[in-house]
Short mmCIF file of C-alpha atoms in Angstrom, two decimals:
data_model
loop_
_atom_site.label_atom_id
_atom_site.label_comp_id
_atom_site.label_asym_id
_atom_site.label_seq_id
_atom_site.Cartn_x
_atom_site.Cartn_y
_atom_site.Cartn_z
CA MET E 1 12.28 7.47 16.50
CA GLY E 2 9.14 7.54 14.02
CA ILE E 3 8.79 6.79 10.51
CA PHE E 4 9.14 10.10 9.32
CA SER E 5 11.58 11.92 11.94
CA ASN E 6 14.08 8.90 10.83
CA GLU E 7 13.11 9.44 7.10
CA ALA E 8 12.24 12.62 6.14
CA PRO E 9 15.93 14.42 7.13
CA LYS E 10 17.40 11.83 4.40
CA TYR E 11 15.10 13.34 1.47
CA TRP E 12 15.39 17.08 2.93
CA ALA E 13 19.06 16.68 2.55
CA LEU E 14 19.08 15.92 -0.75
CA GLY E 15 16.28 18.79 -1.50
CA LYS E 16 13.51 16.77 -1.93
CA PRO E 17 10.33 17.78 -0.23
CA ALA E 18 9.25 14.84 1.99
CA ILE E 19 6.02 15.92 4.07
CA PRO E 20 4.51 13.94 7.07
CA LEU E 21 1.31 11.44 6.53
CA ARG E 22 -1.09 10.43 9.22
CA ILE E 23 -0.01 7.98 11.40
CA GLY E 24 -1.09 4.77 9.74
CA PHE E 25 -2.63 6.54 6.59
CA LYS E 26 -1.75 7.43 3.25
CA ASN E 27 -3.38 11.30 3.66
CA PRO E 28 -1.03 13.84 4.61
CA TRP E 29 -0.77 15.24 7.82
CA ILE E 30 -0.57 18.91 6.87
CA ASP E 31 -2.73 21.70 5.04
CA ALA E 32 -2.16 23.05 1.81
CA TRP E 33 0.39 20.19 1.14
CA GLN E 34 0.24 21.07 -2.41
CA VAL E 35 2.34 24.07 -2.41
CA PHE E 36 5.57 21.72 -1.95
CA ALA E 37 5.11 20.29 -5.44
CA ASP E 38 7.09 23.46 -5.96
CA ARG E 39 9.02 24.07 -3.08
CA MET E 40 10.89 22.42 -0.24
CA PRO E 41 9.86 23.11 3.03
CA ASN E 42 11.84 25.60 4.91
CA ASP E 43 13.54 24.96 8.19
CA ARG E 44 11.07 26.13 10.62
CA GLU E 45 8.53 23.90 8.66
CA GLN E 46 10.84 20.88 8.91
CA GLN E 47 11.30 21.56 12.87
CA ILE E 48 7.58 21.59 13.53
CA TRP E 49 6.77 18.83 11.87
CA LEU E 50 9.89 16.49 13.51
CA ALA E 51 8.46 17.79 16.81
CA GLN E 52 4.67 17.41 16.21
CA LYS E 53 4.30 14.72 13.36
CA GLY E 54 7.48 12.68 13.83
CA ASN E 55 5.73 9.61 14.38
CA GLY E 56 3.93 9.92 10.97
CA ASN E 57 3.91 8.01 7.86
CA ILE E 58 6.12 10.01 5.06
CA GLY E 59 5.57 11.06 1.60
CA LEU E 60 6.74 12.59 -1.46
CA PRO E 61 4.85 15.16 -3.38
CA MET E 62 5.33 15.13 -7.35
CA GLY E 63 6.31 17.57 -9.04
CA ALA E 64 9.28 20.23 -9.88
CA ALA E 65 10.39 20.08 -6.23
CA SER E 66 11.27 16.34 -6.18
CA GLY E 67 11.65 15.90 -9.77
CA VAL E 68 9.67 12.70 -9.69
CA VAL E 69 6.47 11.53 -11.26
CA ALA E 70 4.88 8.00 -10.60
CA ILE E 71 2.82 5.31 -12.59
CA ASP E 72 0.52 3.73 -10.05
CA VAL E 73 -0.83 0.02 -11.07
CA ASP E 74 -3.69 0.11 -9.05
CA SER E 75 -5.07 -3.27 -9.92
CA GLU E 76 -4.41 -7.23 -9.40
CA ASP E 77 -4.47 -8.17 -13.23
CA PRO E 78 -1.18 -9.29 -14.17
CA ARG E 79 -1.53 -7.92 -17.61
CA ILE E 80 -1.23 -4.24 -16.60
CA GLN E 81 1.65 -4.65 -14.74
CA ARG E 82 3.46 -6.66 -17.70
CA ILE E 83 2.50 -3.80 -19.95
CA VAL E 84 3.76 -0.86 -18.04
CA GLU E 85 7.07 -2.84 -17.18
CA ASN E 86 7.30 -3.85 -20.96
CA LEU E 87 6.49 -0.44 -22.62
CA LEU E 88 7.86 2.32 -20.51
CA PRO E 89 11.57 2.60 -19.76
CA PRO E 90 12.72 0.51 -16.76
CA SER E 91 12.42 2.61 -13.37
CA PRO E 92 15.17 1.89 -10.90
CA TRP E 93 12.65 2.07 -7.85
CA ARG E 94 9.21 -0.19 -7.51
CA ARG E 95 7.20 0.06 -4.58
CA VAL E 96 4.41 -2.53 -3.57
CA GLY E 97 1.43 -2.51 -1.32
CA ARG E 98 -1.77 -4.32 -1.08
CA LYS E 99 -2.22 -4.55 -4.98
CA GLY E 100 -0.31 -3.48 -7.92
CA ALA E 101 2.93 -1.16 -7.65
CA VAL E 102 4.10 2.12 -8.11
CA TYR E 103 6.90 3.24 -10.59
CA ALA E 104 9.09 6.23 -10.45
CA PHE E 105 10.21 8.26 -13.34
CA ARG E 106 11.60 12.05 -13.90
CA PHE E 107 9.40 14.82 -13.87
CA GLU E 108 9.12 16.68 -17.07
CA GLY E 109 6.06 18.42 -16.72
CA GLU E 110 3.65 15.60 -16.85
CA ARG E 111 0.31 15.98 -15.75
CA THR E 112 -1.91 13.57 -13.81
CA PHE E 113 -4.29 11.46 -15.36
CA ARG E 114 -6.19 7.99 -14.66
CA ILE E 115 -7.36 4.88 -16.58
CA LYS E 116 -10.42 3.09 -15.49
CA GLY E 117 -11.88 0.19 -16.69
CA SER E 118 -15.23 -0.15 -18.26
CA LYS E 119 -16.99 -0.75 -14.99
CA GLY E 120 -15.62 2.39 -13.47
CA GLU E 121 -12.69 0.47 -11.44
CA MET E 122 -9.32 2.18 -11.60
CA LEU E 123 -6.47 0.52 -13.70
CA LEU E 124 -3.43 2.74 -13.54
CA GLU E 125 -2.38 6.53 -12.54
CA CYS E 126 0.44 8.87 -13.64
CA LEU E 127 0.88 10.60 -10.31
CA SER E 128 2.04 14.29 -10.98
CA LYS E 129 1.66 17.61 -9.39
CA GLY E 130 -1.00 17.75 -7.27
CA THR E 131 -0.32 14.21 -5.89
CA GLN E 132 1.90 12.28 -3.54
CA ILE E 133 3.31 9.15 -2.96
CA VAL E 134 3.44 7.06 0.17
CA LEU E 135 7.24 6.36 0.57
CA PRO E 136 8.38 2.69 2.38
CA PRO E 137 8.56 2.30 5.41
CA SER E 138 5.27 3.80 6.10
CA ILE E 139 2.21 1.43 7.56
CA HIS E 140 -0.56 0.61 4.81
CA PRO E 141 -3.66 1.53 6.43
CA ASP E 142 -5.08 -1.85 5.19
CA THR E 143 -2.33 -4.35 5.81
CA GLY E 144 -1.09 -2.96 8.66
CA LYS E 145 2.22 -3.54 7.41
CA ALA E 146 5.27 -1.97 5.90
CA TYR E 147 5.41 -0.93 2.27
CA ALA E 148 8.20 -2.38 0.52
CA ALA E 149 10.23 -1.07 -2.41
CA ASN E 150 13.28 -2.88 -4.18
CA CYS E 151 15.63 -0.21 -3.06
CA ASP E 152 15.61 3.13 -1.34
CA LEU E 153 14.32 6.09 -3.74
CA ILE E 154 16.85 8.68 -2.33
CA GLU E 155 19.39 6.02 -3.73
CA VAL E 156 18.41 6.43 -7.29
CA ILE E 157 16.29 9.54 -7.46
CA GLY E 158 19.04 11.25 -9.80
CA SER E 159 19.19 8.26 -12.48
CA LEU E 160 15.28 7.88 -12.90
CA PRO E 161 14.29 8.10 -16.79
CA ALA E 162 11.68 9.76 -17.96
CA LEU E 163 8.35 8.88 -19.55
CA PRO E 164 7.67 8.97 -23.10
CA LYS E 165 5.96 12.27 -23.96
CA ASN E 166 2.73 10.31 -25.26
CA VAL E 167 2.52 8.07 -22.34
CA GLU E 168 -1.09 7.92 -21.58
CA SER E 169 -1.66 7.22 -25.32
CA ILE E 170 0.59 4.33 -25.27
CA LEU E 171 -0.97 2.62 -22.34
CA ARG E 172 -4.34 3.36 -23.51
CA GLU E 173 -3.53 1.58 -26.78
CA ALA E 174 -1.55 -1.39 -25.02
CA LEU E 175 -4.32 -2.02 -22.48
CA LYS E 176 -7.05 -2.08 -25.31
CA ALA E 177 -4.70 -4.41 -27.54
CA GLU E 178 -4.49 -6.58 -24.44
CA GLY E 179 -8.53 -7.02 -24.37
CA ILE E 180 -8.77 -4.55 -21.49
CA ASP E 181 -11.97 -2.68 -21.83
CA LEU E 182 -11.59 1.00 -20.87
CA SER E 183 -14.36 3.16 -19.62
CA SER E 184 -15.61 5.74 -22.26
CA SER E 185 -17.13 8.45 -19.68
CA GLY E 186 -15.78 9.40 -15.98
CA ASN E 187 -12.56 10.59 -17.23
CA THR E 188 -11.67 13.49 -15.19
CA LYS E 189 -9.48 15.15 -17.96
CA ILE E 190 -8.74 18.79 -17.37
CA THR E 191 -5.75 19.39 -19.53
CA SER E 192 -6.83 21.60 -22.71
CA PHE E 193 -5.15 24.77 -22.75
CA VAL E 194 -7.82 27.39 -22.69
CA PRO E 195 -7.41 31.01 -23.99
CA ALA E 196 -8.46 34.07 -22.29
CA GLY E 197 -12.08 34.51 -23.54
CA ALA E 198 -13.13 30.66 -22.47
CA ARG E 199 -11.44 30.92 -19.14
CA ASP E 200 -14.44 31.37 -16.84
CA ASN E 201 -16.70 28.57 -18.26
CA ALA E 202 -13.70 26.57 -18.13
CA MET E 203 -13.28 26.91 -14.59
CA VAL E 204 -16.89 26.21 -13.67
CA TYR E 205 -16.69 23.23 -16.16
CA ASN E 206 -13.77 21.64 -14.63
CA ALA E 207 -14.64 22.59 -11.19
CA GLY E 208 -17.79 20.48 -11.68
CA LEU E 209 -15.78 17.55 -13.13
CA LEU E 210 -13.30 17.28 -10.13
CA ALA E 211 -16.44 17.72 -7.60
CA ARG E 212 -17.93 15.27 -8.94
CA ALA E 213 -15.03 12.80 -8.74
CA VAL E 214 -14.79 13.56 -5.38
CA THR E 215 -18.24 12.59 -4.51
CA ARG E 216 -17.62 9.34 -6.56
CA GLY E 217 -14.45 8.45 -4.09
CA GLU E 218 -11.79 8.82 -6.95
CA ARG E 219 -10.24 12.02 -5.67
CA SER E 220 -10.01 13.68 -1.95
CA LEU E 221 -10.96 17.22 -1.95
CA LEU E 222 -7.25 18.10 -1.16
CA GLU E 223 -6.53 16.17 -4.50
CA ALA E 224 -8.92 17.89 -6.29
CA ILE E 225 -8.17 21.38 -4.91
CA GLY E 226 -4.56 20.58 -6.12
CA GLU E 227 -5.09 19.74 -9.38
CA MET E 228 -7.46 22.74 -10.14
CA LYS E 229 -4.39 24.85 -9.07
CA ALA E 230 -2.46 23.05 -11.47
CA TRP E 231 -4.92 23.91 -14.33
CA VAL E 232 -4.77 27.21 -13.42
CA GLU E 233 -1.17 27.71 -13.51
CA GLY E 234 -0.54 25.16 -16.28
CA TYR E 235 -3.32 25.36 -18.80
CA THR E 236 -4.74 28.89 -18.75
CA GLU E 237 -3.78 31.91 -20.83
CA LYS E 238 -2.08 34.74 -18.90
CA VAL E 239 -3.18 37.84 -19.23
CA ALA E 240 -1.58 41.14 -17.53
CA GLY E 241 -4.00 42.82 -15.30
CA ASP E 242 -6.61 39.96 -15.96
CA GLU E 243 -5.25 36.77 -14.33
CA ILE E 244 -7.48 33.90 -12.93
CA SER E 245 -7.50 33.38 -9.49
CA VAL E 246 -6.58 30.20 -8.51
CA GLU E 247 -8.20 30.60 -5.03
CA LYS E 248 -11.48 31.56 -7.30
CA ALA E 249 -11.06 28.10 -9.21
CA GLN E 250 -10.60 26.28 -5.73
CA THR E 251 -13.51 27.71 -4.20
CA LYS E 252 -15.57 26.71 -7.41
CA VAL E 253 -14.86 23.30 -6.76
CA VAL E 254 -15.83 23.59 -2.95
CA ASP E 255 -19.25 25.43 -3.99
CA PHE E 256 -20.25 22.41 -6.21
CA LEU E 257 -19.79 20.07 -2.87
CA MET E 258 -22.01 22.05 -0.77
#
């Protein structure tokens, strides 16, 4: 059996929406995978994936359906990993790859954020709705070796601790106190609540930010589209009869790239 066909049913049995990733890569092997932040794949989807993509890697979308959010340390600087481990609640699950580590926590509505150094290098990320994490024993695209973790996530997924409510501020201040210079620009942040009268302008602005992140290689297009969906659903005022369209907002991102 392949990695996905062997591992995915274990997650599905617990009601966790594991998805197939391309063989030897980190990117999902299905379209519109962001919907699984909010729902389980149905029986038909599961059977098709097992039959057609069973030899792929395996990923888990972050969000309400999985109940998981992750902190991803994407740096070899030992100070960053030490800050995460000293300041945040101890996570029972830690995954390692080529560098850094990923820590799993209980999802409580957190939004994705990224913290970069002064030269634009990625330091750490909070991976939430619109993102996914690669699960062991998937094969790392750079090393050709299997990802490893200190334990099986499904064994501890019901006992993950929650992140502090102001986790981004906590981490930013700790990094600065450690003498790490942070980027003052390029933070693709689209998490301010937008009232009805300002939605269209904000949509265009945020679409432009995400498109720029795609061109800089900070997001894949699918990640950007997923984040735009999360912005519409979570940060815009809902008005009966005048709802802002997720599809329209996602199309704006694509328009900026054309």
